[in-house]
Amino acid sequence: TIRNMTRQDRASIPLIYTGGTIGMKEDPIEQTLKPFDFSQILAEVPELGKFAHRIDSYTFTPLIDSSDVEPKLWVSIADLIERKYNEYDGFVILHGTDTMAYSASVLSFMIEELTKPIIFTGSQLPIGSPRTDGKENLISSIEIAAAKDEAGHAVVPEVCIFFDNMLMRGNRTTKINSDNFRAFRSENYPLLAEAGINIRYNSSAILSPTDWNATPVFHKNLDTRVSILKLHPGITPQVVEHILCGNESRAVILETYGAGNAPSKQWFLDLIHKASEMGKIIVNVTQCLAGSVNMDIYATGKRLKDEGVCSGYDSTSEGALGKLFYLMGDSEDNETVKSRLEHILRGEISK
Ligand code: ASP
């Protein structure tokens, strides 16, 4: 269920509240953080009244800790944006930080030909706490969502995360710190903007739609049959076989070492071969925070390539997951998915 409140002003931005620390407060009995009502967020941020914009709010029920995010929430967010697309100049989504990078990644793939900003934000400290980072994050996100150029086009028509003065492409981010205000990183792609006294946009890094008048296409069919196999020294054939060749998954993200390297032991290569013969989509993503997979450098990487393993290039695991959910939801044919993985769809990889 979604509740709606309206306050009239100039530009139009909805705050879509899903939960997360930003809107939590301490439950006096359990002494744990729990989400609270959106009207209390507004009361904590009187600065919102200083905007010349019209700011509406949409609250999802139940409000969640983002560790509970499921694909149906992504579909609900996409539904809401689709229904209200023409009514607003941009969208701000308040979301817990724990899975924000996953949600921003998948949403970027679910919406094709986006012409307006969709900004995810949240905070490390509740908005009611004196040292909160939530106010800054929220206020700057609204400003970015409302920003237009001289031609009247949105300055950042992308799905982004704004956190600690940094605007990042959503599908390039990872949560890297659980207690620092600088919780997110975009290691393989430059910041889209930085907020100081002014918000400085990095225009050359920001994507533009092919047609500003296009109506975006919303893809809400997600196939989530993906598993992630993180390699580590000492991993056993039983574990690898279970994750790689189990019937539950259509695709496996292989988190490899360095530039995309994996063990060269025969049992490992045999299992990759077996999964490949089963028709599985295997995507090679590096465990490193920065840098790219290149299966041509080392013999160990080259063998994976020869077995039909796809390169994830410099994508994050979150980005690769979102891309697979979308592509597999769009096509039943694994070969089609594999060939579309090679394309840059929403600026998620560099090649
Ligand atoms: N556990 C919280 C969540 O992701 C953390 C946060 O919002 O920062 O909902």
Tab-separated table of C-alpha atoms and ligand atoms in Angstrom:
chain	number	residue	atom	x	y	z
A	1	THR	CA	0.000	0.000	0.000
A	2	ILE	CA	1.196	3.508	-0.786
A	3	ARG	CA	0.010	6.634	0.995
A	4	ASN	CA	0.239	10.065	-0.584
A	5	MET	CA	0.432	13.614	0.845
A	6	THR	CA	0.765	16.770	-1.257
A	7	ARG	CA	2.123	20.258	-0.678
A	8	GLN	CA	1.891	22.709	-3.583
A	9	ASP	CA	4.932	24.688	-4.824
A	10	ARG	CA	6.967	25.129	-8.021
A	11	ALA	CA	9.045	22.207	-9.355
A	12	SER	CA	7.646	18.796	-8.554
A	13	ILE	CA	9.574	16.069	-6.756
A	14	PRO	CA	8.147	13.078	-4.918
A	15	LEU	CA	9.944	11.546	-1.950
A	16	ILE	CA	9.391	7.819	-2.147
A	17	TYR	CA	9.984	6.427	1.301
A	18	THR	CA	10.750	2.704	1.571
A	19	GLY	CA	12.459	2.595	4.995
A	20	GLY	CA	16.095	2.473	6.126
A	21	THR	CA	18.022	4.172	8.908
A	22	ILE	CA	17.130	7.668	7.671
A	23	GLY	CA	13.596	7.222	8.995
A	24	MET	CA	14.315	5.013	11.976
A	25	LYS	CA	14.274	5.741	15.645
A	26	GLU	CA	15.105	3.745	18.698
A	27	ASP	CA	12.457	1.449	20.041
A	28	PRO	CA	12.698	2.185	23.787
A	29	ILE	CA	11.815	-1.374	24.791
A	30	GLU	CA	13.922	-3.418	22.368
A	31	GLN	CA	16.595	-0.700	22.077
A	32	THR	CA	16.968	-1.395	18.356
A	33	LEU	CA	16.345	0.940	15.409
A	34	LYS	CA	12.950	0.633	13.719
A	35	PRO	CA	11.341	2.648	10.880
A	36	PHE	CA	8.904	5.423	11.794
A	37	ASP	CA	6.273	7.403	9.952
A	38	PHE	CA	7.136	9.823	7.147
A	39	SER	CA	5.371	12.795	8.696
A	40	GLN	CA	8.032	12.654	11.410
A	41	ILE	CA	10.764	12.924	8.779
A	42	LEU	CA	9.143	16.101	7.487
A	43	ALA	CA	8.978	17.449	11.014
A	44	GLU	CA	12.715	16.768	11.448
A	45	VAL	CA	13.607	18.643	8.251
A	46	PRO	CA	11.953	22.060	8.328
A	47	GLU	CA	14.448	23.051	5.592
A	48	LEU	CA	12.182	21.246	3.126
A	49	GLY	CA	9.767	24.148	3.535
A	50	LYS	CA	12.404	26.516	2.131
A	51	PHE	CA	12.402	24.825	-1.259
A	52	ALA	CA	10.423	26.512	-3.966
A	53	HIS	CA	9.518	23.039	-5.192
A	54	ARG	CA	6.365	21.055	-4.741
A	55	ILE	CA	7.398	18.086	-2.636
A	56	ASP	CA	5.035	15.153	-2.369
A	57	SER	CA	5.604	12.001	-0.437
A	58	TYR	CA	4.750	8.366	-1.045
A	59	THR	CA	5.227	5.926	1.788
A	60	PHE	CA	5.474	2.189	1.270
A	61	THR	CA	3.902	-0.113	3.809
A	62	PRO	CA	5.446	-1.871	5.566
A	63	LEU	CA	8.543	0.289	5.899
A	64	ILE	CA	11.535	-2.002	5.828
A	65	ASP	CA	15.113	-2.333	6.847
A	66	SER	CA	16.598	-2.684	3.372
A	67	SER	CA	18.047	-6.073	4.270
A	68	ASP	CA	14.474	-7.216	3.615
A	69	VAL	CA	14.316	-5.846	0.074
A	70	GLU	CA	12.777	-8.214	-2.430
A	71	PRO	CA	12.190	-7.900	-6.162
A	72	LYS	CA	8.533	-7.084	-5.584
A	73	LEU	CA	9.594	-3.796	-3.952
A	74	TRP	CA	11.578	-2.929	-7.085
A	75	VAL	CA	8.500	-3.656	-9.186
A	76	SER	CA	6.371	-1.456	-6.898
A	77	ILE	CA	8.879	1.401	-7.175
A	78	ALA	CA	8.960	1.027	-10.966
A	79	ASP	CA	5.147	0.927	-11.065
A	80	LEU	CA	4.873	4.099	-9.038
A	81	ILE	CA	7.424	5.935	-11.181
A	82	GLU	CA	5.698	4.762	-14.353
A	83	ARG	CA	2.284	5.932	-13.170
A	84	LYS	CA	3.593	9.303	-12.006
A	85	TYR	CA	6.274	9.830	-14.631
A	86	ASN	CA	4.671	12.824	-16.335
A	87	GLU	CA	3.678	14.486	-13.083
A	88	TYR	CA	7.204	14.988	-11.726
A	89	ASP	CA	10.546	16.476	-12.761
A	90	GLY	CA	12.605	13.855	-10.927
A	91	PHE	CA	12.269	11.242	-8.200
A	92	VAL	CA	13.963	10.798	-4.813
A	93	ILE	CA	13.878	7.369	-3.181
A	94	LEU	CA	14.666	7.052	0.510
A	95	HIS	CA	16.114	3.604	1.035
A	96	GLY	CA	18.292	1.760	3.543
A	97	THR	CA	21.967	1.749	2.690
A	98	ASP	CA	22.524	-1.986	3.118
A	99	THR	CA	21.016	-2.963	-0.231
A	100	MET	CA	20.804	0.436	-1.898
A	101	ALA	CA	23.454	-0.483	-4.470
A	102	TYR	CA	21.415	-3.549	-5.478
A	103	SER	CA	18.179	-1.591	-5.785
A	104	ALA	CA	19.755	1.271	-7.731
A	105	SER	CA	21.466	-1.224	-10.051
A	106	VAL	CA	18.376	-3.212	-10.868
A	107	LEU	CA	16.160	-0.121	-11.241
A	108	SER	CA	18.626	1.295	-13.762
A	109	PHE	CA	18.031	-1.748	-15.965
A	110	MET	CA	14.272	-1.823	-15.407
A	111	ILE	CA	13.850	1.635	-16.933
A	112	GLU	CA	14.956	2.164	-20.509
A	113	GLU	CA	15.220	5.613	-22.131
A	114	LEU	CA	15.054	7.466	-18.847
A	115	THR	CA	14.714	11.238	-19.260
A	116	LYS	CA	14.433	12.211	-15.569
A	117	PRO	CA	16.619	11.738	-12.482
A	118	ILE	CA	15.909	8.939	-10.026
A	119	ILE	CA	18.035	9.562	-6.930
A	120	PHE	CA	18.420	6.980	-4.178
A	121	THR	CA	19.541	8.293	-0.829
A	122	GLY	CA	19.411	7.451	2.857
A	123	SER	CA	21.690	7.910	5.825
A	124	GLN	CA	23.983	6.258	8.323
A	125	LEU	CA	22.373	8.046	11.288
A	126	PRO	CA	18.621	8.524	11.748
A	127	ILE	CA	17.309	11.899	10.641
A	128	GLY	CA	16.229	12.673	14.188
A	129	SER	CA	19.724	12.326	15.603
A	130	PRO	CA	21.761	15.544	16.061
A	131	ARG	CA	24.724	14.487	13.896
A	132	THR	CA	22.585	12.950	11.179
A	133	ASP	CA	23.863	12.793	7.617
A	134	GLY	CA	20.270	12.334	6.471
A	135	LYS	CA	19.376	16.011	6.100
A	136	GLU	CA	22.290	16.836	3.809
A	137	ASN	CA	21.670	13.751	1.748
A	138	LEU	CA	17.966	14.392	1.419
A	139	ILE	CA	18.168	18.112	0.656
A	140	SER	CA	20.913	17.785	-1.966
A	141	SER	CA	19.130	14.820	-3.566
A	142	ILE	CA	16.007	16.928	-4.023
A	143	GLU	CA	18.073	19.689	-5.578
A	144	ILE	CA	19.728	17.243	-7.992
A	145	ALA	CA	16.399	15.637	-8.886
A	146	ALA	CA	15.018	19.091	-9.732
A	147	ALA	CA	18.053	20.382	-11.667
A	148	LYS	CA	17.451	21.358	-15.308
A	149	ASP	CA	19.731	22.797	-17.976
A	150	GLU	CA	18.967	25.827	-20.163
A	151	ALA	CA	17.084	23.648	-22.609
A	152	GLY	CA	14.815	22.531	-19.772
A	153	HIS	CA	16.228	19.001	-19.744
A	154	ALA	CA	17.123	17.152	-16.557
A	155	VAL	CA	20.811	17.572	-15.741
A	156	VAL	CA	21.138	13.949	-14.561
A	157	PRO	CA	18.636	11.670	-16.321
A	158	GLU	CA	20.014	8.552	-14.627
A	159	VAL	CA	19.351	6.228	-11.705
A	160	CYS	CA	21.880	7.425	-9.102
A	161	ILE	CA	22.924	7.158	-5.493
A	162	PHE	CA	23.623	10.408	-3.658
A	163	PHE	CA	25.563	9.982	-0.436
A	164	ASP	CA	28.032	12.099	1.522
A	165	ASN	CA	28.221	14.833	-1.110
A	166	MET	CA	28.826	12.415	-3.959
A	167	LEU	CA	26.477	11.626	-6.814
A	168	MET	CA	27.246	8.223	-8.323
A	169	ARG	CA	25.777	6.176	-11.153
A	170	GLY	CA	23.605	3.655	-9.302
A	171	ASN	CA	24.815	0.567	-11.139
A	172	ARG	CA	28.470	1.463	-10.432
A	173	THR	CA	28.204	1.697	-6.668
A	174	THR	CA	28.983	-0.636	-3.791
A	175	LYS	CA	28.483	-0.119	-0.082
A	176	ILE	CA	32.000	-0.166	1.294
A	177	ASN	CA	31.678	1.093	4.849
A	178	SER	CA	29.138	0.169	7.498
A	179	ASP	CA	29.777	3.029	9.908
A	180	ASN	CA	31.432	5.887	8.044
A	181	PHE	CA	29.358	8.653	6.438
A	182	ARG	CA	31.220	7.866	3.215
A	183	ALA	CA	29.377	4.570	2.811
A	184	PHE	CA	29.466	4.157	-0.975
A	185	ARG	CA	32.091	4.018	-3.677
A	186	SER	CA	32.016	4.111	-7.427
A	187	GLU	CA	35.502	2.812	-8.106
A	188	ASN	CA	35.266	2.218	-11.806
A	189	TYR	CA	33.329	5.278	-12.892
A	190	PRO	CA	33.784	8.977	-12.103
A	191	LEU	CA	31.373	10.848	-9.849
A	192	LEU	CA	28.429	12.350	-11.716
A	193	ALA	CA	28.441	15.348	-9.390
A	194	GLU	CA	29.976	16.608	-6.182
A	195	ALA	CA	28.182	18.803	-3.690
A	196	GLY	CA	30.148	21.583	-2.030
A	197	ILE	CA	28.982	25.163	-1.791
A	198	ASN	CA	27.583	24.499	-5.255
A	199	ILE	CA	26.679	21.204	-6.846
A	200	ARG	CA	29.285	20.645	-9.551
A	201	TYR	CA	28.023	18.362	-12.299
A	202	ASN	CA	30.459	16.255	-14.276
A	203	SER	CA	28.506	16.647	-17.528
A	204	SER	CA	30.819	14.553	-19.693
A	205	ALA	CA	30.229	11.536	-17.438
A	206	ILE	CA	26.422	11.799	-17.450
A	207	LEU	CA	24.308	9.802	-19.917
A	208	SER	CA	21.640	11.402	-22.110
A	209	PRO	CA	18.613	9.650	-23.566
A	210	THR	CA	18.577	9.208	-27.349
A	211	ASP	CA	15.283	11.115	-27.443
A	212	TRP	CA	14.269	13.592	-24.728
A	213	ASN	CA	10.634	13.233	-25.714
A	214	ALA	CA	10.614	9.452	-25.532
A	215	THR	CA	8.379	7.675	-23.052
A	216	PRO	CA	10.578	5.323	-21.039
A	217	VAL	CA	9.999	1.600	-21.298
A	218	PHE	CA	9.510	-0.129	-17.953
A	219	HIS	CA	10.689	-3.737	-17.729
A	220	LYS	CA	9.094	-5.340	-14.710
A	221	ASN	CA	9.630	-8.984	-15.447
A	222	LEU	CA	12.719	-10.045	-13.508
A	223	ASP	CA	14.190	-13.537	-13.494
A	224	THR	CA	16.150	-13.875	-10.267
A	225	ARG	CA	17.546	-17.384	-10.797
A	226	VAL	CA	21.131	-16.233	-10.316
A	227	SER	CA	23.657	-17.490	-7.806
A	228	ILE	CA	26.950	-15.897	-6.829
A	229	LEU	CA	30.033	-18.003	-6.330
A	230	LYS	CA	32.852	-16.237	-4.549
A	231	LEU	CA	36.098	-18.123	-5.065
A	232	HIS	CA	38.502	-18.525	-2.176
A	233	PRO	CA	41.550	-20.653	-1.516
A	234	GLY	CA	40.392	-23.951	-0.040
A	235	ILE	CA	37.007	-23.976	-1.811
A	236	THR	CA	35.894	-27.575	-2.364
A	237	PRO	CA	34.617	-29.308	-5.504
A	238	GLN	CA	31.362	-30.092	-3.660
A	239	VAL	CA	30.617	-26.422	-2.965
A	240	VAL	CA	31.580	-25.339	-6.479
A	241	GLU	CA	29.465	-28.075	-8.060
A	242	HIS	CA	26.468	-27.256	-5.916
A	243	ILE	CA	26.491	-23.550	-6.763
A	244	LEU	CA	27.654	-23.807	-10.348
A	245	CYS	CA	25.686	-26.797	-11.574
A	246	GLY	CA	22.597	-26.779	-9.325
A	247	ASN	CA	19.267	-26.799	-11.143
A	248	GLU	CA	18.039	-23.752	-9.213
A	249	SER	CA	20.080	-21.248	-11.193
A	250	ARG	CA	20.049	-20.134	-14.802
A	251	ALA	CA	23.105	-17.941	-14.323
A	252	VAL	CA	26.089	-17.809	-11.998
A	253	ILE	CA	28.201	-14.768	-11.196
A	254	LEU	CA	31.713	-16.038	-10.616
A	255	GLU	CA	33.604	-13.680	-8.306
A	256	THR	CA	37.164	-14.333	-9.367
A	257	TYR	CA	40.588	-13.069	-8.349
A	258	GLY	CA	42.349	-10.050	-9.826
A	259	ALA	CA	41.871	-9.653	-13.557
A	260	GLY	CA	39.379	-12.523	-13.702
A	261	ASN	CA	41.512	-15.455	-12.660
A	262	ALA	CA	40.380	-18.762	-11.197
A	263	PRO	CA	42.095	-21.971	-10.094
A	264	SER	CA	43.660	-23.974	-12.903
A	265	LYS	CA	42.993	-27.338	-11.231
A	266	GLN	CA	41.346	-29.877	-13.483
A	267	TRP	CA	38.363	-30.510	-11.189
A	268	PHE	CA	37.517	-26.816	-11.282
A	269	LEU	CA	37.764	-26.566	-15.055
A	270	ASP	CA	35.697	-29.752	-15.418
A	271	LEU	CA	32.910	-28.195	-13.348
A	272	ILE	CA	33.003	-24.993	-15.398
A	273	HIS	CA	32.782	-27.191	-18.492
A	274	LYS	CA	29.861	-29.135	-17.017
A	275	ALA	CA	27.940	-25.931	-16.153
A	276	SER	CA	28.634	-24.542	-19.590
A	277	GLU	CA	27.369	-27.741	-21.242
A	278	MET	CA	24.217	-27.416	-19.120
A	279	GLY	CA	23.713	-24.066	-20.874
A	280	LYS	CA	24.314	-21.924	-17.785
A	281	ILE	CA	25.235	-18.298	-18.164
A	282	ILE	CA	28.476	-17.746	-16.241
A	283	VAL	CA	29.629	-14.162	-15.717
A	284	ASN	CA	33.148	-13.405	-14.540
A	285	VAL	CA	33.355	-10.454	-12.124
A	286	THR	CA	36.454	-9.578	-10.119
A	287	GLN	CA	36.525	-9.587	-6.320
A	288	CYS	CA	38.679	-6.439	-6.511
A	289	LEU	CA	36.862	-3.208	-5.755
A	290	ALA	CA	38.454	-1.509	-8.742
A	291	GLY	CA	39.634	-2.597	-12.156
A	292	SER	CA	38.351	-4.912	-14.827
A	293	VAL	CA	38.207	-8.568	-15.775
A	294	ASN	CA	40.409	-9.403	-18.736
A	295	MET	CA	40.424	-13.093	-19.533
A	296	ASP	CA	43.169	-12.701	-22.128
A	297	ILE	CA	46.025	-11.854	-19.760
A	298	TYR	CA	46.603	-15.086	-17.820
A	299	ALA	CA	46.267	-18.709	-18.857
A	300	THR	CA	43.858	-19.281	-15.961
A	301	GLY	CA	41.521	-16.559	-17.266
A	302	LYS	CA	41.875	-17.710	-20.863
A	303	ARG	CA	40.607	-21.210	-19.977
A	304	LEU	CA	37.431	-19.696	-18.538
A	305	LYS	CA	36.902	-17.731	-21.722
A	306	ASP	CA	37.413	-20.858	-23.813
A	307	GLU	CA	34.645	-22.534	-21.811
A	308	GLY	CA	32.196	-19.794	-22.768
A	309	VAL	CA	32.398	-17.788	-19.528
A	310	CYS	CA	31.230	-14.212	-20.202
A	311	SER	CA	33.281	-11.255	-19.069
A	312	GLY	CA	31.614	-8.955	-16.567
A	313	TYR	CA	34.301	-6.391	-17.497
A	314	ASP	CA	34.522	-3.793	-14.719
A	315	SER	CA	31.015	-4.264	-13.356
A	316	THR	CA	30.212	-4.555	-9.690
A	317	SER	CA	28.544	-7.787	-8.561
A	318	GLU	CA	25.431	-5.730	-7.813
A	319	GLY	CA	25.474	-4.345	-11.356
A	320	ALA	CA	25.975	-7.785	-12.901
A	321	LEU	CA	23.126	-9.173	-10.802
A	322	GLY	CA	20.720	-6.412	-11.843
A	323	LYS	CA	21.686	-6.809	-15.490
A	324	LEU	CA	21.086	-10.574	-15.363
A	325	PHE	CA	17.732	-10.220	-13.565
A	326	TYR	CA	16.588	-7.851	-16.293
A	327	LEU	CA	18.035	-9.667	-19.325
A	328	MET	CA	16.832	-13.084	-18.157
A	329	GLY	CA	13.375	-11.653	-17.445
A	330	ASP	CA	13.380	-10.293	-20.984
A	331	SER	CA	14.460	-13.487	-22.756
A	332	GLU	CA	14.126	-17.222	-22.176
A	333	ASP	CA	17.102	-17.873	-24.417
A	334	ASN	CA	20.438	-18.050	-22.618
A	335	GLU	CA	22.451	-17.412	-25.769
A	336	THR	CA	20.517	-14.158	-26.313
A	337	VAL	CA	21.224	-13.148	-22.715
A	338	LYS	CA	24.932	-13.933	-23.166
A	339	SER	CA	25.211	-11.805	-26.261
A	340	ARG	CA	23.317	-8.887	-24.660
A	341	LEU	CA	25.655	-9.033	-21.651
A	342	GLU	CA	28.357	-7.792	-24.021
A	343	HIS	CA	26.463	-4.550	-24.647
A	344	ILE	CA	26.690	-1.434	-22.498
A	345	LEU	CA	23.019	-0.957	-21.612
A	346	ARG	CA	22.979	1.725	-18.882
A	347	GLY	CA	26.617	2.731	-18.575
A	348	GLU	CA	27.213	-0.214	-16.228
A	349	ILE	CA	30.512	-1.344	-17.794
A	350	SER	CA	33.424	0.248	-19.610
A	351	LYS	CA	35.021	-1.671	-22.482
B	1	ASP	N1	19.973	-1.585	7.965
B	1	ASP	C1	19.701	-0.295	7.384
B	1	ASP	C2	19.007	-0.527	6.060
B	1	ASP	O1	19.641	-0.821	5.084
B	1	ASP	C3	20.956	0.455	7.202
B	1	ASP	C4	20.795	1.856	6.634
B	1	ASP	O2	19.731	2.290	6.230
B	1	ASP	O3	21.799	2.557	6.614
B	1	ASP	O4	17.815	-0.391	5.987
